[in-house]
Coordinates of C-alpha atoms in Angstrom, one line a residue:
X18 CA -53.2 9.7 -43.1
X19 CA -51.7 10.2 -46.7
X20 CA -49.7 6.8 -47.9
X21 CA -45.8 8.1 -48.3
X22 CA -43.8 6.1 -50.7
X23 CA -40.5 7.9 -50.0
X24 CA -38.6 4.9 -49.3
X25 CA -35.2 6.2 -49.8
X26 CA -35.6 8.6 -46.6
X27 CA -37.3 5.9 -44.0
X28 CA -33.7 4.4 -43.0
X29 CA -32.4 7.4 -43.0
X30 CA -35.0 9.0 -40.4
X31 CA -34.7 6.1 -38.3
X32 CA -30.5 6.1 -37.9
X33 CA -31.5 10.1 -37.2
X34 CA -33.7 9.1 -34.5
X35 CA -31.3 7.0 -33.0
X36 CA -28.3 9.2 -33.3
X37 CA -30.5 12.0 -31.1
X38 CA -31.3 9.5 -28.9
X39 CA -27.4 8.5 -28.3
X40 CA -26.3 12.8 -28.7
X41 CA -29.0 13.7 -26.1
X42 CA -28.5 10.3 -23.9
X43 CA -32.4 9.9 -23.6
X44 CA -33.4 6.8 -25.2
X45 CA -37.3 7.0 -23.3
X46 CA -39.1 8.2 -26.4
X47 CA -36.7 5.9 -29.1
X48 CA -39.5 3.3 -29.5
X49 CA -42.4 5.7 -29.7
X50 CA -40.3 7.7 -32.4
X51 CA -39.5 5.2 -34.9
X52 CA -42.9 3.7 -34.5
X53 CA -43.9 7.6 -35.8
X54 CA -41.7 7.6 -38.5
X55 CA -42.7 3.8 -39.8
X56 CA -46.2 5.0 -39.4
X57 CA -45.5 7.9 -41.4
X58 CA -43.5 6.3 -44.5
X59 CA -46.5 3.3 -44.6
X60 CA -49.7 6.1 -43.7
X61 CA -50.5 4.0 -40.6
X62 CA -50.4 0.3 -42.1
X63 CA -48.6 -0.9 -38.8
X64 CA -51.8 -0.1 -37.2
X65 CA -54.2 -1.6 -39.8
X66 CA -54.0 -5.4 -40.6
X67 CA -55.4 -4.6 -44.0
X68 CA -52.9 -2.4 -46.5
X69 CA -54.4 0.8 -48.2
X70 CA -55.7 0.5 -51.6
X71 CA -52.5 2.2 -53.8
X72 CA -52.1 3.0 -57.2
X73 CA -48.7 2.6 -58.6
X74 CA -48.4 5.5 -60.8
X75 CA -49.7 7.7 -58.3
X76 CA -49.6 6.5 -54.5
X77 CA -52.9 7.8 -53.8
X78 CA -55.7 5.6 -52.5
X79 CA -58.3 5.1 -54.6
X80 CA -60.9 5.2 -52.3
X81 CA -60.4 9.0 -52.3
X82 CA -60.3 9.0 -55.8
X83 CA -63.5 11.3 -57.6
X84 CA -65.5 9.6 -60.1
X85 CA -63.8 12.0 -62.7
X86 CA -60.5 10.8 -61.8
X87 CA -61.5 7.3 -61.6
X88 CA -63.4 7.7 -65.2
X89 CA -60.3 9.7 -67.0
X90 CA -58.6 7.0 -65.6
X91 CA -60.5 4.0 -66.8
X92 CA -60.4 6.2 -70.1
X93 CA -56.4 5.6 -70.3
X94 CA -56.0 2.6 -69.5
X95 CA -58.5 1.6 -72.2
X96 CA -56.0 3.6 -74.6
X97 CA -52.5 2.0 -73.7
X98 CA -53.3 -1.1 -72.3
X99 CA -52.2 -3.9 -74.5
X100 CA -53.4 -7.0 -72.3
X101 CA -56.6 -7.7 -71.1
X102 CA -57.8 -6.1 -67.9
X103 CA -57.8 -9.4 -66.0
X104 CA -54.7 -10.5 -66.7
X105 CA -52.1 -9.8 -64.3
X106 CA -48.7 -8.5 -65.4
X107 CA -46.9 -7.7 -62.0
X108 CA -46.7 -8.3 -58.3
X109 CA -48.7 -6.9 -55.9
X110 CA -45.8 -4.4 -53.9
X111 CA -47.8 -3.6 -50.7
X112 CA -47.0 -6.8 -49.0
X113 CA -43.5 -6.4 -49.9
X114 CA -43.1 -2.8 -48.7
X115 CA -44.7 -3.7 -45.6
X116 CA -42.1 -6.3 -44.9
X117 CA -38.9 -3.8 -46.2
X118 CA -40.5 -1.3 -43.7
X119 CA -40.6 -3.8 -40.7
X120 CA -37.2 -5.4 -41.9
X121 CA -35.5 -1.9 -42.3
X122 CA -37.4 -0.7 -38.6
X123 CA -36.3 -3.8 -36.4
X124 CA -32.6 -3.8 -38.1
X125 CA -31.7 0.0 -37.5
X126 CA -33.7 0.1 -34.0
X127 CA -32.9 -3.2 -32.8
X128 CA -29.1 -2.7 -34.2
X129 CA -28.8 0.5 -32.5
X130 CA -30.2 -0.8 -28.8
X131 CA -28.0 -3.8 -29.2
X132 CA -25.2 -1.5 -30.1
X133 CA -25.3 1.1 -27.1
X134 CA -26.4 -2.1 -24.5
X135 CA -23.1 -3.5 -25.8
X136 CA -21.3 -0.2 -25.1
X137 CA -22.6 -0.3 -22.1
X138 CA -21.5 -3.5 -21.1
X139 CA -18.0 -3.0 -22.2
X140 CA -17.5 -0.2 -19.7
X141 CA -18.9 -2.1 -17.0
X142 CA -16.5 -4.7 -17.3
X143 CA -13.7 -2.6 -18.1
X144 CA -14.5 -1.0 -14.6
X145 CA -16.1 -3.8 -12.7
X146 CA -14.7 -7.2 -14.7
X147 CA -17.1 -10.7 -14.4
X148 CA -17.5 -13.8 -16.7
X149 CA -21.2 -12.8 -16.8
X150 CA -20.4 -8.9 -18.5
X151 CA -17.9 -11.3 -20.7
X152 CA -21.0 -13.7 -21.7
X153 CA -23.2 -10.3 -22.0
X154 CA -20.5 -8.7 -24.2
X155 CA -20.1 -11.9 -26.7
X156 CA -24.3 -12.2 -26.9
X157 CA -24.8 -8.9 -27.6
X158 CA -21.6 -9.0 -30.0
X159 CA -23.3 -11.6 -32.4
X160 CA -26.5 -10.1 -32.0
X161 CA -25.6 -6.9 -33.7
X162 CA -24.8 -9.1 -37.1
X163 CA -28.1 -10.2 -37.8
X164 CA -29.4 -6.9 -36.7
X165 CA -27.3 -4.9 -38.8
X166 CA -28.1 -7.6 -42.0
X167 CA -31.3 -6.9 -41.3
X168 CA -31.1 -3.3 -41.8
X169 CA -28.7 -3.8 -44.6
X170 CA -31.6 -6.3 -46.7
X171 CA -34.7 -3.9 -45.7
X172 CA -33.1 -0.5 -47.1
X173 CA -32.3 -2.8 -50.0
X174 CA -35.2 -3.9 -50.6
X175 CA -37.2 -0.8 -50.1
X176 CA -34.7 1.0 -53.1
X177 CA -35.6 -2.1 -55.6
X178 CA -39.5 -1.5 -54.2
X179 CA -39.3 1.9 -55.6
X180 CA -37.3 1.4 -58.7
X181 CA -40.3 -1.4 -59.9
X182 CA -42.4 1.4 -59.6
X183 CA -40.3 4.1 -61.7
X184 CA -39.9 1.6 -64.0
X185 CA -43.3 0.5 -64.5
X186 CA -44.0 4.6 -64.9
X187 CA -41.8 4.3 -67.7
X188 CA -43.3 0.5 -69.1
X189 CA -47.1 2.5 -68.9
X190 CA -48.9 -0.9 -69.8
X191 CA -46.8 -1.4 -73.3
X192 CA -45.7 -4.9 -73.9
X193 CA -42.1 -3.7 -75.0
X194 CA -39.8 -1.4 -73.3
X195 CA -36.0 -0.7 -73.8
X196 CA -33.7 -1.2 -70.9
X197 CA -32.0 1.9 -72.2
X198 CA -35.1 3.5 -70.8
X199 CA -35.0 2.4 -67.8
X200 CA -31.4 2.9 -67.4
X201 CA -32.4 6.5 -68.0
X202 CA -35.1 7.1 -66.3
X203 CA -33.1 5.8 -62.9
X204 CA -30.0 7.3 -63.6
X205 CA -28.1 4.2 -63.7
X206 CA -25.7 2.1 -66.3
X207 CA -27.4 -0.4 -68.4
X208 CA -25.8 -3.6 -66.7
X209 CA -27.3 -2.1 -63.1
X210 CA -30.4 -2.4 -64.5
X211 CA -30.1 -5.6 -66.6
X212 CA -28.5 -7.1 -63.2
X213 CA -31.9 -5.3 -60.9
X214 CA -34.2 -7.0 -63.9
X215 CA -33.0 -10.4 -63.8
X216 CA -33.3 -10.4 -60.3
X217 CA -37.2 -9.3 -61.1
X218 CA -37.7 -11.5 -63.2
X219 CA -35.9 -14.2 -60.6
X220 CA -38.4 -13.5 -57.8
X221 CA -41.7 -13.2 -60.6
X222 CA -42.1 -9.3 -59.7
X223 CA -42.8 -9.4 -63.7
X224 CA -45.2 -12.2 -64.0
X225 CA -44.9 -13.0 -67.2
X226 CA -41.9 -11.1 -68.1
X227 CA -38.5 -11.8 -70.1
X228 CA -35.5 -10.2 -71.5
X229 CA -34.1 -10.8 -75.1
X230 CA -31.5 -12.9 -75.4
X231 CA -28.8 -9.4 -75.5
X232 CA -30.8 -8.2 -72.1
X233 CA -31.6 -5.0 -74.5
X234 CA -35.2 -5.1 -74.2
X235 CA -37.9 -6.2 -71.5
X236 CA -41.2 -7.8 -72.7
X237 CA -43.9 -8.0 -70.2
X238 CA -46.1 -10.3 -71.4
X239 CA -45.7 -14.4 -72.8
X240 CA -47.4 -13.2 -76.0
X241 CA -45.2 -10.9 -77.3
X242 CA -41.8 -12.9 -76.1
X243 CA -43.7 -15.9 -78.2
X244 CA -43.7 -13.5 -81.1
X245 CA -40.4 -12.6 -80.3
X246 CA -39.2 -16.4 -80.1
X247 CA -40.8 -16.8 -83.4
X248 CA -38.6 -14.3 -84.9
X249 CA -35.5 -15.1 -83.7
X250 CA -36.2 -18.4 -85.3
X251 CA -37.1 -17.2 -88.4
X252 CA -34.3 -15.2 -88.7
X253 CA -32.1 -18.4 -87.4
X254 CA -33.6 -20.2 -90.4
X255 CA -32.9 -17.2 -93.0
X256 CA -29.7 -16.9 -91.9
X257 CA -28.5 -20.8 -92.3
X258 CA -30.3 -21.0 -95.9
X259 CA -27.5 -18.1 -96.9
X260 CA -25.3 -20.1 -95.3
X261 CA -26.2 -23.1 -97.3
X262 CA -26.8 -20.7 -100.4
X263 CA -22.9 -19.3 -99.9
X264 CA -21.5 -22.5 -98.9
X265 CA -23.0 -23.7 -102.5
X266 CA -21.9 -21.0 -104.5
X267 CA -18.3 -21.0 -102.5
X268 CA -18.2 -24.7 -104.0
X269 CA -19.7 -24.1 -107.6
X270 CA -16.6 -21.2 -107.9
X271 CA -14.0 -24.0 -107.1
X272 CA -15.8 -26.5 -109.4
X273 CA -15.4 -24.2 -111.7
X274 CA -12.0 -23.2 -111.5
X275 CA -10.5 -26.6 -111.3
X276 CA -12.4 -26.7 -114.4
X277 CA -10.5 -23.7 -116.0
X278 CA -7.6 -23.8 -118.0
X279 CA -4.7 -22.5 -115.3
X280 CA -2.8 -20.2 -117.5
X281 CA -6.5 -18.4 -117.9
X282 CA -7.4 -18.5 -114.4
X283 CA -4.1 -17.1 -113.7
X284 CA -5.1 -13.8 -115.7
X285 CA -8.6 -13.9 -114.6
X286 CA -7.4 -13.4 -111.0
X287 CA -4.7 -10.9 -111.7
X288 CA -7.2 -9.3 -113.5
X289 CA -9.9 -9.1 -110.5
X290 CA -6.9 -7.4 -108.5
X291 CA -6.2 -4.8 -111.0
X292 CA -10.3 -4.3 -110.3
X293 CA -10.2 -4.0 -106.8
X294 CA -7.0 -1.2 -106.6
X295 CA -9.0 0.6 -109.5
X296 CA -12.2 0.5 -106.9
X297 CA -9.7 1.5 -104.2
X298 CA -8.9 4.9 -105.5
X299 CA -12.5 5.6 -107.1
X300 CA -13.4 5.3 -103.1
X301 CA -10.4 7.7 -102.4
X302 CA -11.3 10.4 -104.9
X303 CA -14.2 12.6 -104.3
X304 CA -14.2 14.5 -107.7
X305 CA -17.6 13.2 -109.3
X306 CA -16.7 13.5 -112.8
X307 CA -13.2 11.4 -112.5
X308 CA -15.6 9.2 -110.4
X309 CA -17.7 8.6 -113.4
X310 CA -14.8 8.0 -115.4
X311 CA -13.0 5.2 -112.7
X312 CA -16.3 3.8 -112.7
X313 CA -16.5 3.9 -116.4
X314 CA -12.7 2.1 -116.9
X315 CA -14.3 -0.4 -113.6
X316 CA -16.8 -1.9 -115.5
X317 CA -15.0 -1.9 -118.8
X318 CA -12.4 -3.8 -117.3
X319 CA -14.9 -6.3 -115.5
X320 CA -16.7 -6.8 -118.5
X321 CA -13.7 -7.6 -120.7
X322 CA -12.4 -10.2 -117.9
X323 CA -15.6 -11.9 -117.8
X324 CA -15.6 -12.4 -121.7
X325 CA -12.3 -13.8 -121.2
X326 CA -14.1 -16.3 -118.6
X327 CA -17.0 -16.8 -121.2
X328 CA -14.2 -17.4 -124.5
X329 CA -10.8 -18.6 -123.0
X330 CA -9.5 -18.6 -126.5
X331 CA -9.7 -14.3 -126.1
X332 CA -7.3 -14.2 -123.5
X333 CA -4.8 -13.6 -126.4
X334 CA -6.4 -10.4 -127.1
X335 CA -5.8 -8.8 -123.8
X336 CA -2.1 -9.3 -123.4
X337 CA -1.2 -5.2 -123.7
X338 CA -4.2 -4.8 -121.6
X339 CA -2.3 -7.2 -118.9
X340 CA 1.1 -6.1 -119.4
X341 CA 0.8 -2.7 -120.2
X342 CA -2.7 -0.5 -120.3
X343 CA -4.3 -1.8 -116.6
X344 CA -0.8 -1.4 -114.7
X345 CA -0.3 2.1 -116.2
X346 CA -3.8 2.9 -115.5
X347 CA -3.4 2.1 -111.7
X348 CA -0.4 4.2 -111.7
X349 CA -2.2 7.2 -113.0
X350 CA -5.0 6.6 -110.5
X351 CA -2.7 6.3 -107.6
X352 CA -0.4 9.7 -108.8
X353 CA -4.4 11.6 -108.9
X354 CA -5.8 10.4 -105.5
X355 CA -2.3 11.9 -104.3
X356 CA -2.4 14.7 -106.0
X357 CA -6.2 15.3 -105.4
X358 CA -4.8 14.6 -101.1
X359 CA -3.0 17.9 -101.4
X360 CA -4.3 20.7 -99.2
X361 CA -3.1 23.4 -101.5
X362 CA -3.7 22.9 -105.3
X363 CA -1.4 25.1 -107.3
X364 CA -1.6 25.4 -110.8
X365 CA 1.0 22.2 -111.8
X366 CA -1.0 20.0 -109.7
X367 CA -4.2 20.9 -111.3
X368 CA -3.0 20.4 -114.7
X369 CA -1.7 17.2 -113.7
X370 CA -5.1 16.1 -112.6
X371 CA -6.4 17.2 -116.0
X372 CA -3.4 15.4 -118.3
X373 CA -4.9 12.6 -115.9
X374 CA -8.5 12.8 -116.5
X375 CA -7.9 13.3 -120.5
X376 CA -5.7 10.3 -120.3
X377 CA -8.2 8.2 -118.4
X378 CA -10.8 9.4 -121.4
X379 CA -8.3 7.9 -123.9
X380 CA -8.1 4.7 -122.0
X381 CA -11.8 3.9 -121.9
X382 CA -11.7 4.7 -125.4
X383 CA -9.3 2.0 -126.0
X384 CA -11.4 -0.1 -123.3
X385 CA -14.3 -0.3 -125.6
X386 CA -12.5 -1.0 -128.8
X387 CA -10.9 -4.0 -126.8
X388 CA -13.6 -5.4 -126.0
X389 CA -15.7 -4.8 -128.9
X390 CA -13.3 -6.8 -130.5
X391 CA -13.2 -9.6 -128.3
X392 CA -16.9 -9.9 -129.4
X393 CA -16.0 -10.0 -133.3
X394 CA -16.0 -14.0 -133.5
X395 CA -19.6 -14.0 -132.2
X396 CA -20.7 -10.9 -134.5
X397 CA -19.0 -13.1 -137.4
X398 CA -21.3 -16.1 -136.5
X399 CA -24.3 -13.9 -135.9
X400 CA -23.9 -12.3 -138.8
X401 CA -23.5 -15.9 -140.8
X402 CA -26.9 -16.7 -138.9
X403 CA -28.9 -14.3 -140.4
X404 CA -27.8 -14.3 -144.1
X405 CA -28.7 -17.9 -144.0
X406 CA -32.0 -17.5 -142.3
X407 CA -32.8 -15.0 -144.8
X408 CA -32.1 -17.0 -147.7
X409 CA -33.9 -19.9 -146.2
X410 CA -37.0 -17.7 -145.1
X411 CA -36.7 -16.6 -148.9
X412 CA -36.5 -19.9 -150.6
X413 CA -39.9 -20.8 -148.4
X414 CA -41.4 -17.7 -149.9
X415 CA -41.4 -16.2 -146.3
X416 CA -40.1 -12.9 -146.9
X417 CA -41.9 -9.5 -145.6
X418 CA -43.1 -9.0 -149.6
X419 CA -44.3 -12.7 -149.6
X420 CA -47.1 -12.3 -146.7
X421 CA -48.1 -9.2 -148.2
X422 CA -48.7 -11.3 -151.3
X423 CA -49.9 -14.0 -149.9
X424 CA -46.8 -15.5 -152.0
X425 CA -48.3 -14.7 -155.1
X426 CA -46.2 -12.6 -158.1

């Protein structure tokens, strides 16, 4: 006799069986009945004190296995198995199911006698009256509880029994396996399955399993949750050295601007928002060649602000830039992205956009001679530098005609 595994349908064929037994009013073959249909759910293990050899993935016994199936078999495993053979990763279920079976058998059965007996005793002493129908009627009253808990745990149980084995279908031997998967392979939310797992996990029906610390992921063996322990630590430790990095940087920048002369640091941070609104409508505007330009007037501007960070005494150069060149600038940019936002663009706005783009050419122009100029000082000294290494090198006889010489005339 085959061993069924359709656990969903054994309560419900056993409250059948009890409902024809109440419709037809013949409860003689009730017992013989749901001892049928427990037989038939568990292939005759109420009969047999020792449970059929199953397979998980398949139900089938093994022992009617061929020695091709067993051998393809063996042949798979070896391929997808990740642990060694001898180690144990699950519970064994048939135990389990055995008990859900009995549990879910004696509940509905024993529920349902108790039920009609107390039916039965009600009418009596609605008709006949007594203390001892009374007594019979409370008894049989608290006996249906238990009864119907009974029932209640055992269908329960017998749904979780089958979900382990969809979702170790879905695991097939790996040592990682998203609960996402399993959410979808049952047809449930990802928090019914988190909650079924951790109640798993609870009860060691994963022997040596563990979720992640967001219950995203199930690992089925010690090894790899040690590997994945190890990494959560490592990123801990990467994450609090830039922290620390951050936290000294964050505290070099304030060393450094208590450092600065105010009036300077003033323009250097009006400057950096004059940056960030010019970075603002870059992001705005999809056109790639007044992109190009933005950027081009971006990193003009930032270079010229951190010369002014490098040589404070330049900040005199850059007061039209302040006052007059980077606010009319912004402007421009703002009155494009507008423009540019139109859904229809008729021939004023497009020539608009182009007195723009000329005028942002013009700009950068003037950009580049700014800061050119800012540099003139150092081009001064540079230049100083080399006449008077050249005269020296000279008066050493180390000029380019000397060594070919050998300082001779």
């Amino acid at each position: 006799m085959r061993y069924n595994w359709d656990l969903e349908n054994l309560g419900e064929n056993i409250k059948r069986s009890v409902q024809d037994a109440v419709d037809t009013k013949d409860f003689g073959s009730l017992n013989q009945t749901i001892r049928n249909t427990i037989n038939s759910a568990f292939g005759g293990a109420m009969e047999s004190t020792t449970p059929p050899d199953i397979d998980l993935g398949t139900g089938a016994s093994s022992k009617r296995k061929t020695y091709e199936h067993r051998k393809q078999e063996t042949n798979y495993d070896r391929s997808k198995t990740v642990t060694p053979a001898n180690t144990a990763l699950y519970t064994g279920i048939a135990g389990k199911k055995a008990f859900a079976i009995a549990l879910t058998a004696v509940g509905y059965s024993m529920g349902a006698i108790t039920a009609l007996a107390f039916l039965a005793a009600a009418v009596s002493s609605s008709m006949v009256g007594g203390s001892l129908l009374h007594v019979a009627l409370s008894t049989l009253g608290a006996l249906i509880v238990p009864f119907a808990a009974m029932a209640v745990i055992g269908t329960r149980r017998l749904g979780r029994i089958k979900r382990f084995q969809l979702y170790l279908n879905t695991i097939k031997g790996e040592q990682y396996c998203n609960v996402k998967d399993l959410a979808k392979r049952i047809m449930k939310p990802d928090k019914y399955v988190v909650k079924d797992l951790h109640w798993m996990l609870k009860n060691m029906w994963f022997l040596q399993g563990h979720l992640d610390d967001k219950n995203t992921c199930l690992m089925t063996t010690d090894a790899a949750y040690r590997e994945y322990c190890r990494l959560m630590r490592q990123r801990e430790e990467q994450l609090k050295a830039e922290s620390e990095r951050a936290a000294a940087a964050a505290e070099a920048e304030r060393g450094r601007k208590q450092s600065m002369d105010p009036q300077v640091l003033s323009i250097i941070e009006k400057g950096n928002e004059f940056i960030k609104k010019i970075r603002a409508c870059n992001d705005a505007i999809p056109g790639e060649d007044v992109s190009a330009k933005i950027f081009r007037m971006e990193t003009l501007t930032r270079r010229i602000f951190a010369r002014v960070e490098e040589e404070p005494d330049t900040v005199s150069d850059i007061r039209r830039l302040m006052e007059y060149y980077l606010p009319t600038a912004v402007k421009l940019l703002e009155a494009y992205k507008d423009l540019d936002a139109q859904p229809v663009q008729g021939e004023n706005i497009i020539s608009s956009k182009r007195e723009i783009e000329e005028t942002l050419d013009t700009l950068n122009g003037a950009f580049e001679v700014l800061l050119d100029d800012m540099f003139q000082d150092t081009a001064w000294d540079v230049s100083s530098d080399v006449s008077v290494l050249k005269t020296m090198l000279a008066q050493e006889g180390l000029t380019e005609k000397d060594f070919k010489t050998g300082g001779r005339r």
